[in-house]
PDB file of C-alpha atoms in Angstrom:
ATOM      1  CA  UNK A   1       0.608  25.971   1.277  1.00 51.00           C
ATOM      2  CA  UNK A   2       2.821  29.369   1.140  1.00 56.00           C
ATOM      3  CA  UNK A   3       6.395  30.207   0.670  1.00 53.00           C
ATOM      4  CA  UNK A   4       8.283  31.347   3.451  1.00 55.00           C
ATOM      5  CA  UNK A   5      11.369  32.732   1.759  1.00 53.00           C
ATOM      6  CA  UNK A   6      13.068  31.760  -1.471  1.00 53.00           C
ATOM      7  CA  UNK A   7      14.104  28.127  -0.489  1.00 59.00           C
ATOM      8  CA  UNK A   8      11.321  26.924   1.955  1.00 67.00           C
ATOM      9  CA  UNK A   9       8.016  26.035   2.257  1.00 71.00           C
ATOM     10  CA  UNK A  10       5.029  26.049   4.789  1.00 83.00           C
ATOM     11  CA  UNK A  11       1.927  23.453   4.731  1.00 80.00           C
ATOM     12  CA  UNK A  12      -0.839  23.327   6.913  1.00 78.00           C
ATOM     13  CA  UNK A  13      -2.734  19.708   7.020  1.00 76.00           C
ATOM     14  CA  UNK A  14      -6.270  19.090   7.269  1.00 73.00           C
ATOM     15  CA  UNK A  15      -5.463  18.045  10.866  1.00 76.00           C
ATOM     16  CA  UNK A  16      -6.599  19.651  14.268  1.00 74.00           C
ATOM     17  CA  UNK A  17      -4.202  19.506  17.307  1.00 76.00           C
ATOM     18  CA  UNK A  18      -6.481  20.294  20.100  1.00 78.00           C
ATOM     19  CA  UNK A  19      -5.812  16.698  21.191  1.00 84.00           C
ATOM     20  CA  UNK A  20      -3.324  14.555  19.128  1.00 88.00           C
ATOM     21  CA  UNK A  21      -2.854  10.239  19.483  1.00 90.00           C
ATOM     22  CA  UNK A  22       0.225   8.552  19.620  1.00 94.00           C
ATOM     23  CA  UNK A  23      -0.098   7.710  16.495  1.00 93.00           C
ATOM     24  CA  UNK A  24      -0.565  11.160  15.158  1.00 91.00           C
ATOM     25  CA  UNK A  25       2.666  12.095  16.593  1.00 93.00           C
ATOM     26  CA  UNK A  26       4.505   9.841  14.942  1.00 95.00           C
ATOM     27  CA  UNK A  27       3.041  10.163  11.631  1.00 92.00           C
ATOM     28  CA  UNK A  28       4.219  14.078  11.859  1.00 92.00           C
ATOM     29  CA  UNK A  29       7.505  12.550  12.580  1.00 95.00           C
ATOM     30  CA  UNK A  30       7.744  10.074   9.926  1.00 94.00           C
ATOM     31  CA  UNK A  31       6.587  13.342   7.758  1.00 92.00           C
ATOM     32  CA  UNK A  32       8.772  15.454   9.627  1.00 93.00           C
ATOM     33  CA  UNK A  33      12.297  13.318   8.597  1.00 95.00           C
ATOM     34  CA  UNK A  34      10.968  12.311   5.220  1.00 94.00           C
ATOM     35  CA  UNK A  35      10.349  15.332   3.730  1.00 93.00           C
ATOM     36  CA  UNK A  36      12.975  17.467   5.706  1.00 93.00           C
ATOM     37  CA  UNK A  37      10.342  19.419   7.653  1.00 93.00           C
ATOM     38  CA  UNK A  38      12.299  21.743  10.048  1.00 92.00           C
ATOM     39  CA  UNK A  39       9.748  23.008  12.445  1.00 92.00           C
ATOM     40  CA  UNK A  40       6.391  21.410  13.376  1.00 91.00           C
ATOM     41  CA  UNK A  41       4.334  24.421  14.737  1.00 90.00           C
ATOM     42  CA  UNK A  42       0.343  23.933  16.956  1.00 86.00           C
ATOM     43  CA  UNK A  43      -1.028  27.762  15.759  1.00 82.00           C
ATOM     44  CA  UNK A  44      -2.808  29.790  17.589  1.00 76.00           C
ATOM     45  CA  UNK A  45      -5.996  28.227  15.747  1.00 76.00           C
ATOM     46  CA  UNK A  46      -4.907  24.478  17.120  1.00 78.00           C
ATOM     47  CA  UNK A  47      -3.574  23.645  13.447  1.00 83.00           C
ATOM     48  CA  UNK A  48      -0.397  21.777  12.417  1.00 88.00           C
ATOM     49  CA  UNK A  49       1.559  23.692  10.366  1.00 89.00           C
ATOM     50  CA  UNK A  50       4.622  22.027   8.718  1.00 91.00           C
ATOM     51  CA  UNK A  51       7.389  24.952   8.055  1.00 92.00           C
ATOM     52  CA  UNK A  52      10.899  25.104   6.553  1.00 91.00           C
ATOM     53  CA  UNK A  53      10.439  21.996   3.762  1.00 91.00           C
ATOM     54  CA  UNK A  54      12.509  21.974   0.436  1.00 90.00           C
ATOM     55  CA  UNK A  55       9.982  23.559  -2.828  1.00 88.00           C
ATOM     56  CA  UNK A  56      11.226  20.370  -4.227  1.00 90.00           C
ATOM     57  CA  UNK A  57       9.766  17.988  -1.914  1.00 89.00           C
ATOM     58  CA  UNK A  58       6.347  19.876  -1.608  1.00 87.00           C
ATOM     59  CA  UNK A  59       4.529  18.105  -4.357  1.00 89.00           C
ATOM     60  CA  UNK A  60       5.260  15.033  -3.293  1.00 92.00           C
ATOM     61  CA  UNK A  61       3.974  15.876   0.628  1.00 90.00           C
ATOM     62  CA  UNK A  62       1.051  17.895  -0.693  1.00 88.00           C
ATOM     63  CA  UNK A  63       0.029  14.076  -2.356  1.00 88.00           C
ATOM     64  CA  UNK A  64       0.851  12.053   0.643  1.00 87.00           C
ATOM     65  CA  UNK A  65      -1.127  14.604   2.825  1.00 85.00           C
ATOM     66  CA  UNK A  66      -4.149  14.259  -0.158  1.00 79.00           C
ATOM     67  CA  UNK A  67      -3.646  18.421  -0.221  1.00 67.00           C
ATOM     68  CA  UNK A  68      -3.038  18.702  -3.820  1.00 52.00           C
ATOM     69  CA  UNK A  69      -6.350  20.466  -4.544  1.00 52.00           C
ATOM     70  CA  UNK A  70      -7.648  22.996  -2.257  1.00 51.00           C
ATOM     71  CA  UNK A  71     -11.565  22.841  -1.546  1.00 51.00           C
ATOM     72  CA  UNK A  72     -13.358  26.510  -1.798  1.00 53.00           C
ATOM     73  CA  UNK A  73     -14.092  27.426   1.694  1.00 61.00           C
ATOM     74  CA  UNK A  74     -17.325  26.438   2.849  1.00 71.00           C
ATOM     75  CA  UNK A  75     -18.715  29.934   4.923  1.00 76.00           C
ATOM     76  CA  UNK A  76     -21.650  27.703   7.163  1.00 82.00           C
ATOM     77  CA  UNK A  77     -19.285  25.356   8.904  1.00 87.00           C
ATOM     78  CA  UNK A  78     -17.824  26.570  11.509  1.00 90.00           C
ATOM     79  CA  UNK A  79     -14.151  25.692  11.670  1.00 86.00           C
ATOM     80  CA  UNK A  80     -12.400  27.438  14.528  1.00 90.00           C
ATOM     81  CA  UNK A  81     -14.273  25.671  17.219  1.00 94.00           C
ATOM     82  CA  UNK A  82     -11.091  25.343  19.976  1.00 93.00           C
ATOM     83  CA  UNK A  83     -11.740  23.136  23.179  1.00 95.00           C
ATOM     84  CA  UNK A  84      -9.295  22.366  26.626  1.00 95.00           C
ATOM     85  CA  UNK A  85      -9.121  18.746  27.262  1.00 95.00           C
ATOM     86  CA  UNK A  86     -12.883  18.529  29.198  1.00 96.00           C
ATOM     87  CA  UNK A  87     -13.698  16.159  32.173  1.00 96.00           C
ATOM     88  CA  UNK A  88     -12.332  12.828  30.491  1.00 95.00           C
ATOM     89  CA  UNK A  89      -8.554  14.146  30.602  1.00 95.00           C
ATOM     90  CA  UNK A  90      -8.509  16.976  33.673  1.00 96.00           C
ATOM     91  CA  UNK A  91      -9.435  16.851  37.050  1.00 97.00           C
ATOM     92  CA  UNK A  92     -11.259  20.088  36.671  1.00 97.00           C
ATOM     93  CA  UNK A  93     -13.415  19.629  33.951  1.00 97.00           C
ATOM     94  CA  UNK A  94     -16.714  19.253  34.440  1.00 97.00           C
ATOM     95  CA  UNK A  95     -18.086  18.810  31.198  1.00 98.00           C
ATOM     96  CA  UNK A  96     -17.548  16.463  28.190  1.00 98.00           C
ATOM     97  CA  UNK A  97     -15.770  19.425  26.041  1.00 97.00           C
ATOM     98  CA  UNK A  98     -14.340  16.674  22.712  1.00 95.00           C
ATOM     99  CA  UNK A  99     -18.305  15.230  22.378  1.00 97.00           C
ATOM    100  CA  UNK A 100     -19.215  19.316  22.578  1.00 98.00           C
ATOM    101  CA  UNK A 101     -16.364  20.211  19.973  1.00 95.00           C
ATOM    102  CA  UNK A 102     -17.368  17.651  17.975  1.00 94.00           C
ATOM    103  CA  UNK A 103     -21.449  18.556  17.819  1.00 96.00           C
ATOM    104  CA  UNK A 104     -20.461  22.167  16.870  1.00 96.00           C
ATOM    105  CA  UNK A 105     -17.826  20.560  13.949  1.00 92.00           C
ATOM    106  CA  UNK A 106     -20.892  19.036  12.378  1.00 94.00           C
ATOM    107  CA  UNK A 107     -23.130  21.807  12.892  1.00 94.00           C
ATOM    108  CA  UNK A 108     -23.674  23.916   9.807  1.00 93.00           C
ATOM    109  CA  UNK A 109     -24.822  27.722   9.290  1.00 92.00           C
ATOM    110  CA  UNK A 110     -28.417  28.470   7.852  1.00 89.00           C
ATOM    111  CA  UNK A 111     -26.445  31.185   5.621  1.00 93.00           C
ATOM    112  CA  UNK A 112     -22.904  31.948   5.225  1.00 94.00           C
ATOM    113  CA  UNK A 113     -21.102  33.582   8.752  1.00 96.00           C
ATOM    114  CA  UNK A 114     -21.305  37.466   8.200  1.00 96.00           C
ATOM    115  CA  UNK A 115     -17.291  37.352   9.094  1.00 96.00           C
ATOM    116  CA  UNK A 116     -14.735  34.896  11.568  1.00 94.00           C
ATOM    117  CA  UNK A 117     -16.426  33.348  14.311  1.00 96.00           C
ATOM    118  CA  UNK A 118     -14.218  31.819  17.111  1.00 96.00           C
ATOM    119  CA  UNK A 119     -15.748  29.357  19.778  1.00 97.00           C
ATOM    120  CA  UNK A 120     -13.584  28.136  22.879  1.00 97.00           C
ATOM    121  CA  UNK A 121     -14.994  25.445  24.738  1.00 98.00           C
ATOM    122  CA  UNK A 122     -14.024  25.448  28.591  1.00 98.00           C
ATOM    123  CA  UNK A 123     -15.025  22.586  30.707  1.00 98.00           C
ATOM    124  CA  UNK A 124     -14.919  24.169  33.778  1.00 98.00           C
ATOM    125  CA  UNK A 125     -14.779  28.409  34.945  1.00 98.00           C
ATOM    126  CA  UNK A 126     -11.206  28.301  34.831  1.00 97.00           C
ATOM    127  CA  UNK A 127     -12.098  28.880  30.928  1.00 97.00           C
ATOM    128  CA  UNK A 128      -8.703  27.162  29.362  1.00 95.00           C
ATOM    129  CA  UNK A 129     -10.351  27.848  26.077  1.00 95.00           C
ATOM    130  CA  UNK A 130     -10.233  31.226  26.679  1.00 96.00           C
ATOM    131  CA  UNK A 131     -14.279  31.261  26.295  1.00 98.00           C
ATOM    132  CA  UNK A 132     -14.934  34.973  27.881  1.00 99.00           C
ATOM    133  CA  UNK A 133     -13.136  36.517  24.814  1.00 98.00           C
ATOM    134  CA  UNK A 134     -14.103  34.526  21.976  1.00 98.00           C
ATOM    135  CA  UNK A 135     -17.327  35.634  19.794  1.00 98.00           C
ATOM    136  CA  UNK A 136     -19.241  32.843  21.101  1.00 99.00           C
ATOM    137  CA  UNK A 137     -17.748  30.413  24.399  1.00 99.00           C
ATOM    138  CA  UNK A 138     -19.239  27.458  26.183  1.00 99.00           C
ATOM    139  CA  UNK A 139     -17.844  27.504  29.658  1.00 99.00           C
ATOM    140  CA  UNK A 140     -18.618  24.072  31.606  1.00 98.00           C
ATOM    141  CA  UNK A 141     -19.946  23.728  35.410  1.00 98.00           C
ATOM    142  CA  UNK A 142     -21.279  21.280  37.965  1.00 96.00           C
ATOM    143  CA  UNK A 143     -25.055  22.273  36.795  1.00 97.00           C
ATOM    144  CA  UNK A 144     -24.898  22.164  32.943  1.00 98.00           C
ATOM    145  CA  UNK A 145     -22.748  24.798  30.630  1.00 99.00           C
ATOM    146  CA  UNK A 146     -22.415  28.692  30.659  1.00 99.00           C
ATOM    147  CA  UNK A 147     -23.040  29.964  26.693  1.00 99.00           C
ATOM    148  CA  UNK A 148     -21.260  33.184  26.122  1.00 99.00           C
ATOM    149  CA  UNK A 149     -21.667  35.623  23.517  1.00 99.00           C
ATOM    150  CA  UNK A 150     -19.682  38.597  21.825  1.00 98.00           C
ATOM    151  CA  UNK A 151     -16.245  38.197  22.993  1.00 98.00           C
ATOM    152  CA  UNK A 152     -13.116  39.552  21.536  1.00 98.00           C
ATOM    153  CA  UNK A 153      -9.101  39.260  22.083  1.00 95.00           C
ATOM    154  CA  UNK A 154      -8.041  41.436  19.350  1.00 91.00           C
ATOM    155  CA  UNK A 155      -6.876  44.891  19.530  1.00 92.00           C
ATOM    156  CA  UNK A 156     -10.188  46.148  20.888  1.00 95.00           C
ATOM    157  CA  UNK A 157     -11.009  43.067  23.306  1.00 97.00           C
ATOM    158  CA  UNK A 158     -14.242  42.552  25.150  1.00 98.00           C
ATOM    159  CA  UNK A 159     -15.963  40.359  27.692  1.00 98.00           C
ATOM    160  CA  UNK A 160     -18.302  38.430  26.247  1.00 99.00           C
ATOM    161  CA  UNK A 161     -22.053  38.622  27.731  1.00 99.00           C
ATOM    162  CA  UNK A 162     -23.507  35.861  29.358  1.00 98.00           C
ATOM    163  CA  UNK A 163     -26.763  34.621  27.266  1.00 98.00           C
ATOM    164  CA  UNK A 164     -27.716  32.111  29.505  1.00 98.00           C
ATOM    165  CA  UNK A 165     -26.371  28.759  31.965  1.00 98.00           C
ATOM    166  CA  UNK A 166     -27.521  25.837  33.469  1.00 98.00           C
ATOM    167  CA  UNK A 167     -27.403  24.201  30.023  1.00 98.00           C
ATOM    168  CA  UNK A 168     -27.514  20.903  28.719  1.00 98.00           C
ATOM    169  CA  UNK A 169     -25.281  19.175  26.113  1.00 98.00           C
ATOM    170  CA  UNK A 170     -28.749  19.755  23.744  1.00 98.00           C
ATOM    171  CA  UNK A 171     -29.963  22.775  25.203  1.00 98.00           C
ATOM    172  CA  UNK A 172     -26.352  24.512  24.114  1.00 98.00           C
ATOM    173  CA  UNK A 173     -26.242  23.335  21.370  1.00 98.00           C
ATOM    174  CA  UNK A 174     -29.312  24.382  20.134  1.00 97.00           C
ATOM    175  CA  UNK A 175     -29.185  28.016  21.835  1.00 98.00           C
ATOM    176  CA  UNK A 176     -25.826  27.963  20.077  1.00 98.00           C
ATOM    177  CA  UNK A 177     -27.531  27.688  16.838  1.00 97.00           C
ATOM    178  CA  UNK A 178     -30.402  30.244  17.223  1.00 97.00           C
ATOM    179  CA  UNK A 179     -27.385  32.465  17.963  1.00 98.00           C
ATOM    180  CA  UNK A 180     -25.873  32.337  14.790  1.00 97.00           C
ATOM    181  CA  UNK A 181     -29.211  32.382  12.945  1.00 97.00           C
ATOM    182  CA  UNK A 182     -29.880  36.031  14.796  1.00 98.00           C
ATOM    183  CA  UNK A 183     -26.129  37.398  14.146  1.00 98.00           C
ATOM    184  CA  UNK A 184     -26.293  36.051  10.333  1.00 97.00           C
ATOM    185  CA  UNK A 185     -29.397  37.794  10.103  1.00 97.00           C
ATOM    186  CA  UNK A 186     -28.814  41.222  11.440  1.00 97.00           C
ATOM    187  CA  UNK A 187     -24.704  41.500  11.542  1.00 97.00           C
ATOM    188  CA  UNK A 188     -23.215  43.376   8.826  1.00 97.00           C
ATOM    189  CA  UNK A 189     -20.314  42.655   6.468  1.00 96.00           C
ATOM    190  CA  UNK A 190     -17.581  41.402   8.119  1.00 96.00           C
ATOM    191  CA  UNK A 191     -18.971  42.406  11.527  1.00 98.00           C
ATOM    192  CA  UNK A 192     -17.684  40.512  14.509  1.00 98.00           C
ATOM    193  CA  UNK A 193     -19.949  39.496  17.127  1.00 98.00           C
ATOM    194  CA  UNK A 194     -18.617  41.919  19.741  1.00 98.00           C
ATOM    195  CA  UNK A 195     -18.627  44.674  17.415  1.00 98.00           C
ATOM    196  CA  UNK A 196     -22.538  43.305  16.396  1.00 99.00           C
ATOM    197  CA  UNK A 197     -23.300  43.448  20.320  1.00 98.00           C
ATOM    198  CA  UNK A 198     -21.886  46.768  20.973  1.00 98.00           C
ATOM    199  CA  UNK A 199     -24.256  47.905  18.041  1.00 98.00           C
ATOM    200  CA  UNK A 200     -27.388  46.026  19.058  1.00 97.00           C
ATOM    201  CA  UNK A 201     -27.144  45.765  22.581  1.00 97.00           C
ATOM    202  CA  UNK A 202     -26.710  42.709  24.574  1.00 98.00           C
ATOM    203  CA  UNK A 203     -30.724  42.555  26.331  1.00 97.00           C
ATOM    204  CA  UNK A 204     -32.242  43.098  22.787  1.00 97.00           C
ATOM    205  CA  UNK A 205     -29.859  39.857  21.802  1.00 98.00           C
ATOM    206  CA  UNK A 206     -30.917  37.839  24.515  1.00 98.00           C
ATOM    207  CA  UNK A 207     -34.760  38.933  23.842  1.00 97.00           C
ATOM    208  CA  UNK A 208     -34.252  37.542  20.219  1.00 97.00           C
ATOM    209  CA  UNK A 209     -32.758  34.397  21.265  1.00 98.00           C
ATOM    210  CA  UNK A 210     -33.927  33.000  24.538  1.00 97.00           C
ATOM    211  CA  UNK A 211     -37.166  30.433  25.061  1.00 80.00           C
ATOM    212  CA  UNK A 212     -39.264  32.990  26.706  1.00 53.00           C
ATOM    213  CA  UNK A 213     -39.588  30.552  29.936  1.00 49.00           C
ATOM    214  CA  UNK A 214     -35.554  30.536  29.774  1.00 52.00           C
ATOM    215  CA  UNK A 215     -34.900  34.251  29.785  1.00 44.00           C
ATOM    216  CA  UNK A 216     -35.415  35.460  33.524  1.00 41.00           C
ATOM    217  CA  UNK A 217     -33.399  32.118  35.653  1.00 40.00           C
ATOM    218  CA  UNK A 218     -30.858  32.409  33.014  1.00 46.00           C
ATOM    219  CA  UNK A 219     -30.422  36.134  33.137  1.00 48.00           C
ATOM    220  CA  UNK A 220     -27.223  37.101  35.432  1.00 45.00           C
TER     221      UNK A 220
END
C-alpha cells in the first residue's frame, strides 16, 4: 500500500486479473462501496489496484484483504507471467494458455532472477499477450507452442528470438526452465534478457539450451 496524496490511499491485493469470476467482481464491489474505494484500476501487470480510499479506512481493508504484513519478495518465482484468454474462451486460441499460466506460477528459479522477467502467453500468432516483446513469450499454434526469448517494450524495445516451436505443454515448459537456468547463470546484475542476448548472442543461447536432436527442426 502507498499514499497517493495527503488524503488517499492506494492498495494492491494479492489478486491477478488476467481472468476475473463473477464472484470476484462483486467482491471488488462490495470492497469498492465499503471502504469508499474510488477507482478500481487492472495495471499494466494484470493486478487490481484499489485507489482513492480514506487513510482511515486502510487498516481495516488491509485486514479484510489479509495484507497487513507484507511477505519479503521471493526472487525464484516468477510473478509477472501475463496470459490472453487461450483456446477455452476465444475462437482463435489454439492452445490451453490458463493451464500454461498456471505451470509457470508454480515453477520456481534454481537461483534468484538476475533482474524483472516478463512472460506473455499467446494462444495463437496473433500474440494478445504481447509475447514477441516480453523477455521470454510462449506464442500458441495448431502444431504445439512457439517459445520466445529476449524481448523488450521499454524504451529500447526488441524482438524477441525464436528458441524453438512445435512444442508441447511439457516440452515448453521444461525448455522454459533450462532458459532461466542459462540467463541466471551468465546474466549480470540487473541485466534484462534482451540486453543479456544482445551481449551473448542469440545462436550461442540456443547452443546452450536446446536438446541437441531439437536444435536444427526448431531453428527458423
Amino acid at each position: 500500500m502507498h499514499q497517493t496524496s495527503a488524503k488517499t490511499y492506494c492498495l494492491i491485493p494479492d489478486l491477478r486479473a488476467d481472468m476475473l469470476t463473477a464472484d470476484q467482481v462483486s467482491w471488488l464491489h462490495r470492497l469498492a462501496q465499503q471502504y469508499q474505494v474510488k477507482r478500481i484500476k487492472i495495471t499494466a501487470n494484470r493486478q487490481v489496484a484499489l485507489l482513492g480510499f480514506p487513510p482511515a479506512l486502510s487498516q481495516a481493508l488491509q485486514e479484510e484483504l489479509g495484507s497487513t504484513k507484507t511477505a519479503p519478495h521471493d526472487h525464484t518465482c516468477l510473478k509477472l507471467v501475463h496470459a490472453c484468454p487461450g483456446k477455452d474462451w476465444c475462437i482463435y486460441g489454439q492452445q490451453d494458455t490458463q493451464n500454461m499460466q498456471q505451470q509457470l506460477l508454480d515453477l520456481r528459479c534454481p537461483a534468484p532472477l538476475p533482474a524483472k522477467l516478463k512472460i506473455g502467453i499467446s494462444g495463437c500468432p496473433r500474440c494478445c499477450a504481447s509475447s514477441w516483446v516480453r523477455d521470454i513469450g510462449l506464442i500458441g499454434a495448431s502444431g504445439g507452442w512457439r517459445l520466445v526469448f529476449g524481448g523488450n517494450g521499454a524504451g529500447r524495445p526488441r524482438i524477441a528470438d525464436t528458441v524453438a516451436k512445435g512444442l508441447s505443454d511439457d516440452e515448453a515448459v521444461k525448455l522454459l526452465h533450462r532458459c532461466l537456468e542459462f540467463y541466471i547463470s551468465r546474466a549480470t546484475a540487473k541485466q534484462r534478457t534482451a540486453r543479456f542476448i544482445e551481449r551473448l548472442g542469440i545462436d550461442v543461447f540456443k547452443a546452450a539450451v536446446l536438446d541437441r536432436g531439437q536444435t536444427d527442426p526448431n531453428q527458423e
